[in-house]
Tab-separated table of C-alpha atoms and ligand atoms in Angstrom:
chain	number	residue	atom	x	y	z
B	1	MET	CA	-23.121	2.581	-6.915
B	2	GLY	CA	-21.824	-0.479	-8.652
B	3	GLU	CA	-19.133	-2.184	-9.203
B	4	ARG	CA	-15.837	0.505	-10.482
B	5	VAL	CA	-13.688	-0.961	-12.412
B	6	VAL	CA	-9.579	-0.240	-12.987
B	7	GLU	CA	-7.677	-1.275	-15.453
B	8	VAL	CA	-2.962	-1.143	-15.457
B	9	ALA	CA	-2.581	-1.334	-18.832
B	10	LEU	CA	1.198	-3.689	-19.022
B	11	GLY	CA	-0.200	-5.417	-22.154
B	12	ALA	CA	0.294	-9.215	-20.620
B	13	ARG	CA	0.816	-8.297	-17.717
B	14	GLY	CA	-2.286	-5.771	-17.704
B	15	TYR	CA	-4.753	-6.887	-15.702
B	16	LYS	CA	-7.849	-5.276	-13.503
B	17	ILE	CA	-9.096	-3.797	-9.883
B	18	TYR	CA	-13.126	-4.057	-9.268
B	19	ILE	CA	-13.273	-1.719	-6.608
B	20	GLY	CA	-17.165	-3.002	-5.283
B	21	TRP	CA	-19.155	-3.154	-1.617
B	22	GLY	CA	-20.486	-6.716	-1.557
B	23	ASN	CA	-17.578	-8.082	-4.537
B	24	LEU	CA	-16.159	-10.401	-2.700
B	25	SER	CA	-19.259	-12.719	-4.071
B	26	SER	CA	-18.026	-12.536	-7.446
B	27	LEU	CA	-14.072	-13.480	-6.758
B	28	GLY	CA	-15.234	-17.764	-7.991
B	29	GLU	CA	-16.366	-16.434	-11.566
B	30	LYS	CA	-14.117	-13.728	-12.117
B	31	LEU	CA	-11.006	-16.349	-10.874
B	32	ARG	CA	-13.061	-18.816	-13.517
B	33	SER	CA	-12.202	-15.921	-16.369
B	34	VAL	CA	-8.301	-15.902	-15.603
B	35	VAL	CA	-7.244	-19.055	-15.208
B	36	VAL	CA	-7.422	-23.059	-16.265
B	37	SER	CA	-6.306	-24.629	-13.777
B	38	ASN	CA	-8.697	-25.699	-10.713
B	39	LYS	CA	-7.312	-25.392	-7.913
B	40	ALA	CA	-7.105	-22.851	-6.050
B	41	ALA	CA	-4.935	-21.616	-2.585
B	42	VAL	CA	-6.533	-18.363	0.118
B	43	ILE	CA	-3.177	-17.107	2.184
B	44	SER	CA	-4.635	-15.431	4.732
B	45	HIS	CA	-4.480	-14.388	8.950
B	46	PRO	CA	-6.398	-16.151	11.750
B	47	ILE	CA	-8.589	-12.622	11.610
B	48	VAL	CA	-9.225	-12.103	7.985
B	49	ALA	CA	-10.012	-15.440	7.623
B	50	ASP	CA	-12.418	-15.835	10.149
B	51	LEU	CA	-14.492	-13.127	8.333
B	52	TYR	CA	-13.984	-13.831	5.186
B	53	GLY	CA	-12.992	-17.465	4.609
B	54	GLU	CA	-15.557	-18.433	4.951
B	55	LYS	CA	-17.271	-16.970	2.131
B	56	VAL	CA	-14.314	-17.147	0.083
B	57	VAL	CA	-13.636	-20.288	0.395
B	58	GLY	CA	-16.730	-21.949	-0.340
B	59	GLY	CA	-17.791	-19.078	-3.173
B	60	LEU	CA	-14.467	-20.448	-4.859
B	61	ARG	CA	-15.411	-24.213	-4.357
B	62	GLU	CA	-19.239	-23.513	-5.741
B	63	ALA	CA	-17.513	-21.954	-8.210
B	64	GLY	CA	-15.674	-25.517	-8.413
B	65	PHE	CA	-11.965	-24.427	-7.504
B	66	GLU	CA	-10.939	-27.517	-5.135
B	67	THR	CA	-10.428	-24.525	-2.106
B	68	HIS	CA	-7.392	-25.211	0.507
B	69	LEU	CA	-7.169	-22.154	3.364
B	70	LEU	CA	-3.696	-21.295	4.661
B	71	ASN	CA	-3.118	-19.239	7.429
B	72	VAL	CA	-0.012	-17.383	7.982
B	73	PRO	CA	0.863	-15.357	11.216
B	74	ASP	CA	-0.426	-11.839	11.234
B	75	GLY	CA	1.848	-9.478	11.584
B	76	GLU	CA	5.455	-7.880	9.521
B	77	GLU	CA	7.020	-9.994	11.986
B	78	TYR	CA	6.002	-12.946	9.601
B	79	LYS	CA	6.663	-11.456	6.301
B	80	SER	CA	10.124	-13.493	6.428
B	81	LEU	CA	11.684	-16.316	4.367
B	82	GLU	CA	11.002	-18.844	6.993
B	83	VAL	CA	7.208	-17.819	6.977
B	84	ALA	CA	7.650	-18.382	2.976
B	85	SER	CA	8.842	-21.032	2.788
B	86	ASN	CA	6.860	-23.387	5.265
B	87	LEU	CA	3.791	-21.906	2.214
B	88	TYR	CA	6.421	-23.859	0.173
B	89	GLY	CA	5.886	-26.523	2.376
B	90	LYS	CA	2.924	-27.028	2.141
B	91	LEU	CA	1.574	-26.127	-1.647
B	92	ALA	CA	3.902	-28.947	-2.415
B	93	GLU	CA	2.329	-31.410	0.604
B	94	LEU	CA	-1.076	-30.362	-1.986
B	95	GLU	CA	0.324	-30.718	-5.363
B	96	PHE	CA	0.677	-27.327	-6.286
B	97	HIS	CA	1.239	-27.005	-10.233
B	98	ARG	CA	2.228	-24.314	-12.492
B	99	SER	CA	-1.239	-23.151	-12.906
B	100	ASP	CA	-2.407	-23.542	-10.043
B	101	CYS	CA	-3.641	-20.316	-7.717
B	102	MET	CA	-3.244	-18.465	-5.238
B	103	ILE	CA	-5.004	-15.997	-3.460
B	104	ALA	CA	-4.361	-13.501	-0.879
B	105	LEU	CA	-7.053	-12.406	1.221
B	106	GLY	CA	-5.876	-9.354	3.928
B	107	GLY	CA	-3.814	-6.794	4.467
B	108	GLY	CA	-0.247	-5.241	3.146
B	109	VAL	CA	1.673	-8.432	4.986
B	110	VAL	CA	-0.886	-11.032	3.310
B	111	GLY	CA	-0.440	-9.399	-0.147
B	112	ASP	CA	3.629	-8.834	-0.184
B	113	LEU	CA	4.595	-12.525	1.360
B	114	ALA	CA	1.881	-14.381	-0.572
B	115	GLY	CA	2.726	-12.186	-3.801
B	116	PHE	CA	6.310	-13.509	-3.190
B	117	VAL	CA	5.366	-17.007	-3.100
B	118	ALA	CA	3.257	-17.117	-5.642
B	119	ALA	CA	6.670	-15.279	-7.627
B	120	THR	CA	8.650	-17.853	-6.982
B	121	TYR	CA	7.062	-21.185	-6.727
B	122	MET	CA	8.142	-23.524	-9.887
B	123	ARG	CA	9.700	-19.914	-11.130
B	124	GLY	CA	5.785	-17.878	-11.195
B	125	VAL	CA	2.209	-18.900	-10.649
B	126	PRO	CA	-0.911	-17.399	-10.801
B	127	PHE	CA	-1.618	-14.992	-8.362
B	128	ILE	CA	-5.009	-12.834	-7.509
B	129	GLN	CA	-4.733	-10.104	-4.867
B	130	VAL	CA	-8.204	-9.143	-2.550
B	131	PRO	CA	-6.801	-6.718	0.095
B	132	THR	CA	-8.788	-5.543	2.660
B	133	THR	CA	-7.877	-2.897	4.942
B	134	LEU	CA	-7.682	1.206	2.655
B	135	LEU	CA	-4.103	1.136	2.664
B	136	GLY	CA	-4.303	-2.563	0.276
B	137	GLN	CA	-6.571	-1.302	-1.587
B	138	VAL	CA	-5.612	2.218	-3.095
B	139	ASP	CA	-1.197	0.956	-2.395
B	140	SER	CA	0.612	-2.274	-1.797
B	141	GLY	CA	-2.259	-4.796	-3.326
B	142	ILE	CA	-1.267	-2.718	-6.757
B	143	GLY	CA	1.350	-2.770	-8.739
B	144	GLY	CA	3.029	-5.488	-8.262
B	145	LYS	CA	5.497	-5.316	-5.252
B	146	VAL	CA	5.582	-8.798	-3.384
B	147	ALA	CA	8.523	-8.936	-0.990
B	148	VAL	CA	9.343	-11.299	2.440
B	149	ASP	CA	11.961	-9.108	4.966
B	150	HIS	CA	15.010	-9.536	5.831
B	151	PRO	CA	16.917	-8.906	9.107
B	152	ARG	CA	18.499	-6.097	7.956
B	153	ALA	CA	15.834	-3.879	5.969
B	154	LYS	CA	12.147	-4.151	5.115
B	155	ASN	CA	11.766	-5.496	1.639
B	156	LEU	CA	15.145	-6.523	1.087
B	157	ILE	CA	14.000	-9.456	-0.606
B	158	GLY	CA	11.481	-8.948	-3.533
B	159	CYS	CA	10.835	-9.224	-7.314
B	160	PHE	CA	7.984	-7.191	-8.894
B	161	TYR	CA	4.972	-9.670	-9.692
B	162	GLN	CA	1.536	-7.855	-11.252
B	163	PRO	CA	-1.637	-10.215	-9.909
B	164	ARG	CA	-4.019	-11.659	-12.918
B	165	PHE	CA	-6.197	-9.311	-11.456
B	166	VAL	CA	-7.680	-6.777	-7.799
B	167	LEU	CA	-10.667	-7.440	-6.336
B	168	SER	CA	-11.701	-4.966	-3.701
B	169	ASP	CA	-14.512	-5.026	-1.803
B	170	VAL	CA	-14.851	-2.245	0.110
B	171	SER	CA	-17.842	-3.809	2.779
B	172	THR	CA	-14.289	-5.077	4.456
B	173	LEU	CA	-13.458	-1.571	6.091
B	174	LYS	CA	-15.974	-1.537	8.243
B	175	SER	CA	-14.534	-4.925	9.605
B	176	LEU	CA	-10.914	-2.317	10.338
B	177	PRO	CA	-10.069	-1.320	13.525
B	178	GLU	CA	-10.047	2.327	13.447
B	179	PRO	CA	-6.989	3.459	13.427
B	180	GLU	CA	-5.881	1.641	11.016
B	181	VAL	CA	-8.874	3.302	8.698
B	182	LYS	CA	-6.890	6.289	9.597
B	183	SER	CA	-3.614	4.346	9.030
B	184	GLY	CA	-4.870	4.584	4.780
B	185	LEU	CA	-6.261	7.590	4.857
B	186	ALA	CA	-2.942	8.628	4.942
B	187	GLU	CA	-2.268	7.242	1.834
B	188	VAL	CA	-5.701	8.213	-0.033
B	189	ILE	CA	-4.790	11.571	1.598
B	190	LYS	CA	-1.179	11.123	-0.060
B	191	TYR	CA	-2.764	10.717	-3.359
B	192	GLY	CA	-5.230	14.258	-2.462
B	193	PHE	CA	-1.674	16.033	-2.121
B	194	LEU	CA	-0.173	14.293	-5.969
B	195	GLU	CA	-3.003	14.895	-7.282
B	196	GLY	CA	-3.930	18.153	-7.772
B	197	GLU	CA	-6.907	20.382	-6.424
B	198	ARG	CA	-9.898	17.753	-8.139
B	199	LEU	CA	-9.208	14.962	-5.710
B	200	LEU	CA	-7.447	17.207	-2.693
B	201	SER	CA	-10.951	19.930	-2.864
B	202	PHE	CA	-13.257	16.170	-2.405
B	203	LEU	CA	-11.483	14.551	0.337
B	204	GLU	CA	-11.530	17.674	2.430
B	205	ALA	CA	-14.895	17.959	1.416
B	206	ASP	CA	-16.362	13.974	2.230
B	207	LEU	CA	-13.532	13.680	4.761
B	208	ASP	CA	-16.452	12.722	7.415
B	209	SER	CA	-18.384	10.041	5.714
B	210	LEU	CA	-14.887	8.559	4.304
B	211	LEU	CA	-14.045	8.624	8.248
B	212	GLY	CA	-18.041	6.438	8.325
B	213	ILE	CA	-16.949	4.712	5.276
B	214	GLU	CA	-19.912	5.597	3.633
B	215	ARG	CA	-20.312	3.589	0.756
B	216	ASP	CA	-20.338	5.613	-2.257
B	217	VAL	CA	-18.367	8.369	-1.359
B	218	LEU	CA	-15.614	4.404	0.141
B	219	VAL	CA	-15.791	3.570	-3.546
B	220	LYS	CA	-15.021	6.283	-5.373
B	221	VAL	CA	-12.113	7.236	-3.886
B	222	VAL	CA	-11.125	3.740	-4.582
B	223	ALA	CA	-11.349	3.890	-7.859
B	224	GLU	CA	-9.897	7.696	-8.186
B	225	CYS	CA	-6.900	6.183	-6.172
B	226	CYS	CA	-6.337	2.592	-7.887
B	227	ARG	CA	-6.691	4.601	-11.329
B	228	MET	CA	-3.985	7.522	-10.487
B	229	LYS	CA	-1.793	4.508	-9.085
B	230	ALA	CA	-2.280	2.259	-12.104
B	231	ALA	CA	-0.861	5.199	-14.468
B	232	ILE	CA	1.631	6.187	-12.198
B	233	VAL	CA	3.017	1.564	-12.729
B	234	GLU	CA	2.270	2.118	-17.003
B	235	GLU	CA	4.763	4.741	-17.034
B	236	ASP	CA	6.927	3.119	-14.287
B	237	GLU	CA	6.574	-0.199	-13.504
B	238	ARG	CA	9.567	-1.216	-12.162
B	239	ASP	CA	10.488	2.007	-9.952
B	240	LEU	CA	14.000	2.717	-12.301
B	241	SER	CA	12.560	6.567	-13.904
B	242	GLY	CA	11.733	8.425	-10.724
B	243	ARG	CA	7.698	8.770	-11.618
B	244	ARG	CA	6.909	5.784	-9.102
B	245	ALA	CA	8.956	7.156	-6.715
B	246	ILE	CA	6.753	9.748	-6.473
B	247	LEU	CA	3.730	7.565	-4.154
B	248	ASN	CA	6.841	8.117	-1.669
B	249	TYR	CA	4.911	11.618	-0.473
B	250	GLY	CA	6.485	11.964	2.695
B	251	HIS	CA	7.541	7.899	3.303
B	252	THR	CA	11.340	9.520	3.302
B	253	VAL	CA	10.257	10.763	6.712
B	254	GLY	CA	7.893	8.551	7.675
B	255	HIS	CA	10.371	5.646	7.110
B	256	ALA	CA	12.511	7.095	9.187
B	257	LEU	CA	10.581	7.493	12.051
B	258	GLU	CA	9.449	3.586	11.943
B	259	ALA	CA	13.076	2.635	12.368
B	260	THR	CA	14.104	4.881	14.837
B	261	THR	CA	10.993	4.201	16.359
B	262	GLY	CA	10.684	0.185	16.419
B	263	TYR	CA	8.480	-0.121	14.138
B	264	THR	CA	5.820	-0.711	16.510
B	265	SER	CA	4.593	2.605	18.928
B	266	ILE	CA	3.737	5.107	15.054
B	267	SER	CA	2.089	2.863	12.301
B	268	HIS	CA	2.380	3.909	8.350
B	269	GLY	CA	0.619	5.623	8.054
B	270	GLU	CA	1.045	7.582	11.076
B	271	ALA	CA	4.790	8.199	10.284
B	272	VAL	CA	4.032	8.744	6.652
B	273	ALA	CA	1.515	11.681	8.065
B	274	ILE	CA	3.721	13.322	10.008
B	275	GLY	CA	6.367	12.920	6.951
B	276	MET	CA	4.245	13.917	4.669
B	277	VAL	CA	3.947	17.469	7.364
B	278	CYS	CA	8.025	17.728	6.828
B	279	ALA	CA	8.253	17.624	3.448
B	280	ALA	CA	4.927	20.340	3.174
B	281	ARG	CA	7.664	22.662	5.434
B	282	ILE	CA	10.643	21.529	3.177
B	283	ALA	CA	8.774	22.673	0.314
B	284	ARG	CA	8.372	26.075	2.551
B	285	ARG	CA	11.665	26.733	2.880
B	286	LEU	CA	12.862	26.300	-0.669
B	287	GLY	CA	9.715	28.719	-1.875
B	288	LEU	CA	8.071	25.853	-4.241
B	289	ILE	CA	5.416	25.888	-2.371
B	290	ASP	CA	3.319	28.287	0.364
B	291	GLU	CA	2.292	27.953	4.074
B	292	ALA	CA	-1.152	27.836	2.706
B	293	LEU	CA	-0.800	24.479	1.596
B	294	VAL	CA	0.993	23.307	4.209
B	295	GLU	CA	-1.569	23.959	6.278
B	296	ARG	CA	-3.866	22.338	4.225
B	297	HIS	CA	-1.960	18.758	4.971
B	298	VAL	CA	-2.050	19.732	8.569
B	299	VAL	CA	-5.425	20.308	9.068
B	300	LEU	CA	-7.173	17.265	6.751
B	301	LEU	CA	-4.430	15.030	8.862
B	302	GLY	CA	-5.638	16.552	11.489
B	303	ARG	CA	-9.010	16.016	11.244
B	304	VAL	CA	-8.565	12.693	10.272
B	305	GLY	CA	-6.882	12.429	13.961
B	306	LEU	CA	-3.831	11.777	12.524
B	307	PRO	CA	-0.698	13.329	14.074
B	308	THR	CA	1.205	16.352	12.517
B	309	LYS	CA	4.888	17.084	14.680
B	310	LEU	CA	6.983	14.992	15.550
B	311	PRO	CA	6.115	12.284	18.479
B	312	ILE	CA	10.201	12.402	19.362
B	313	SER	CA	12.277	15.304	20.152
B	314	ASP	CA	15.539	13.476	19.216
B	315	ILE	CA	15.702	15.175	15.334
B	316	ASP	CA	19.883	14.386	15.279
B	317	SER	CA	18.667	9.970	15.312
B	318	ILE	CA	15.846	11.071	12.733
B	319	GLN	CA	18.588	12.993	10.484
B	320	GLU	CA	21.021	9.938	11.069
B	321	ARG	CA	18.421	6.992	10.046
B	322	ILE	CA	17.187	9.421	6.824
B	323	LEU	CA	21.160	9.820	5.929
B	324	LEU	CA	21.560	6.197	6.989
B	325	ASP	CA	19.049	5.310	4.414
B	326	LYS	CA	20.327	7.581	1.867
B	327	LYS	CA	23.842	5.992	1.529
B	328	SER	CA	22.567	2.478	1.636
B	329	GLN	CA	20.263	3.581	-1.277
B	330	GLY	CA	23.337	5.256	-3.053
B	331	GLU	CA	21.670	8.317	-3.587
B	332	ALA	CA	21.702	11.414	-2.937
B	333	ASN	CA	18.496	13.254	0.532
B	334	ILE	CA	17.080	13.302	-2.470
B	335	PHE	CA	13.085	13.385	-0.965
B	336	VAL	CA	9.486	13.960	-3.522
B	337	LEU	CA	8.830	17.287	-3.090
B	338	LEU	CA	5.747	19.208	-4.293
B	339	LYS	CA	6.466	22.070	-7.045
B	340	GLY	CA	2.992	23.184	-6.220
B	341	LEU	CA	0.058	20.969	-5.939
B	342	GLY	CA	-0.217	18.413	-7.245
B	343	LYS	CA	3.775	18.319	-8.565
B	344	PRO	CA	5.561	16.677	-7.467
B	345	ALA	CA	8.748	16.171	-8.215
B	346	LEU	CA	12.314	14.706	-6.685
B	347	VAL	CA	13.989	17.261	-5.594
B	348	GLU	CA	17.718	17.354	-3.478
B	349	VAL	CA	17.389	18.821	-0.078
B	350	SER	CA	20.768	19.712	1.935
B	351	PRO	CA	21.125	18.517	4.826
B	352	GLN	CA	20.600	21.994	7.285
B	353	VAL	CA	17.223	22.691	5.352
B	354	VAL	CA	15.958	19.471	6.783
B	355	ARG	CA	16.677	20.062	9.417
B	356	GLU	CA	15.497	23.314	10.147
B	357	ALA	CA	11.830	21.900	8.856
B	358	LEU	CA	12.081	18.871	11.754
B	359	GLU	CA	12.711	21.579	13.943
B	360	GLU	CA	9.414	22.756	13.060
B	361	CYS	CA	7.678	20.070	13.120
B	362	SER	CA	8.620	19.332	16.550
D	401	LIG	N1	4.177	1.840	-2.668
D	401	LIG	C1	4.627	2.308	-3.282
D	401	LIG	C2	5.088	1.495	-4.755
D	401	LIG	O1	3.884	0.896	-4.676
D	401	LIG	O2	5.698	1.727	-5.749
């Protein structure tokens, strides 16, 4: 299967997402077609740079780019203003100018951080996303949300800054630790429930191939997810109308769980998996979906090896965290729920129903 291309139609800010197997080698030639400068900085972290740094930097140099590899430490705690400030310093030292470009090579942390620096250094330099995790390839690498964290909240300081293109080489997923693949699959499955029978049935039928990182299935599924996200971003680029918010299916309880457990004992994908089951149980209680659809959540996520039950019995603290988040956003208790397979909507839910659903999930 050749490379697939998904367009994100945003007028002057529009771009292409390239999804392929082994297409990392085409980065230099693709970059050449969108930038005028001959200078590039690749922002990565040591583990990814060890695996792909030489190939990426070598390819860019071959294509005529003066290329600098700038590593940042790995981990959410380094998605900070301090690390961003170090990068500004290095770019200034290297005499980077407005037409020189930045490339994020890595997962969500590197993509968000490098994107934020690219958006703000000299009021914005060309930026390319090269996500090497499944989560990055189907979600965080697309759509232009870039940010750093603040001690008070994740992603508190950020902006929308679209990349010039996204290059996803799905063969890089072979080097991902299994838990990270599974974590990314939670987001892929999320797209299945949001899209409907066509994608969900495909995922149910081909899950083993996905888990085995089989080339054709993976390229197809990543491209399907990108197509869906691109369409949503085209409708609601700045997350204002509620359309883009549907991408947060499973994330209300998921984020509360991550915060309650201190972002360490549970991965993002695990939290979202449990969050989707909770959302499905809420929808069932409200009569929006039937038990069979709830069961499809539990079975599919369970087949991946993702959890479908709350890991802690302290429902009060999860519920408090949900309310706290909502209060800080000035919103009521609003969840993304399915009003049937492939029919997501924002729905206000009473604390009592949330509590009952959480109890059912414990
Ligand atoms: N990750 C959710 C969004 O891009 O809106």
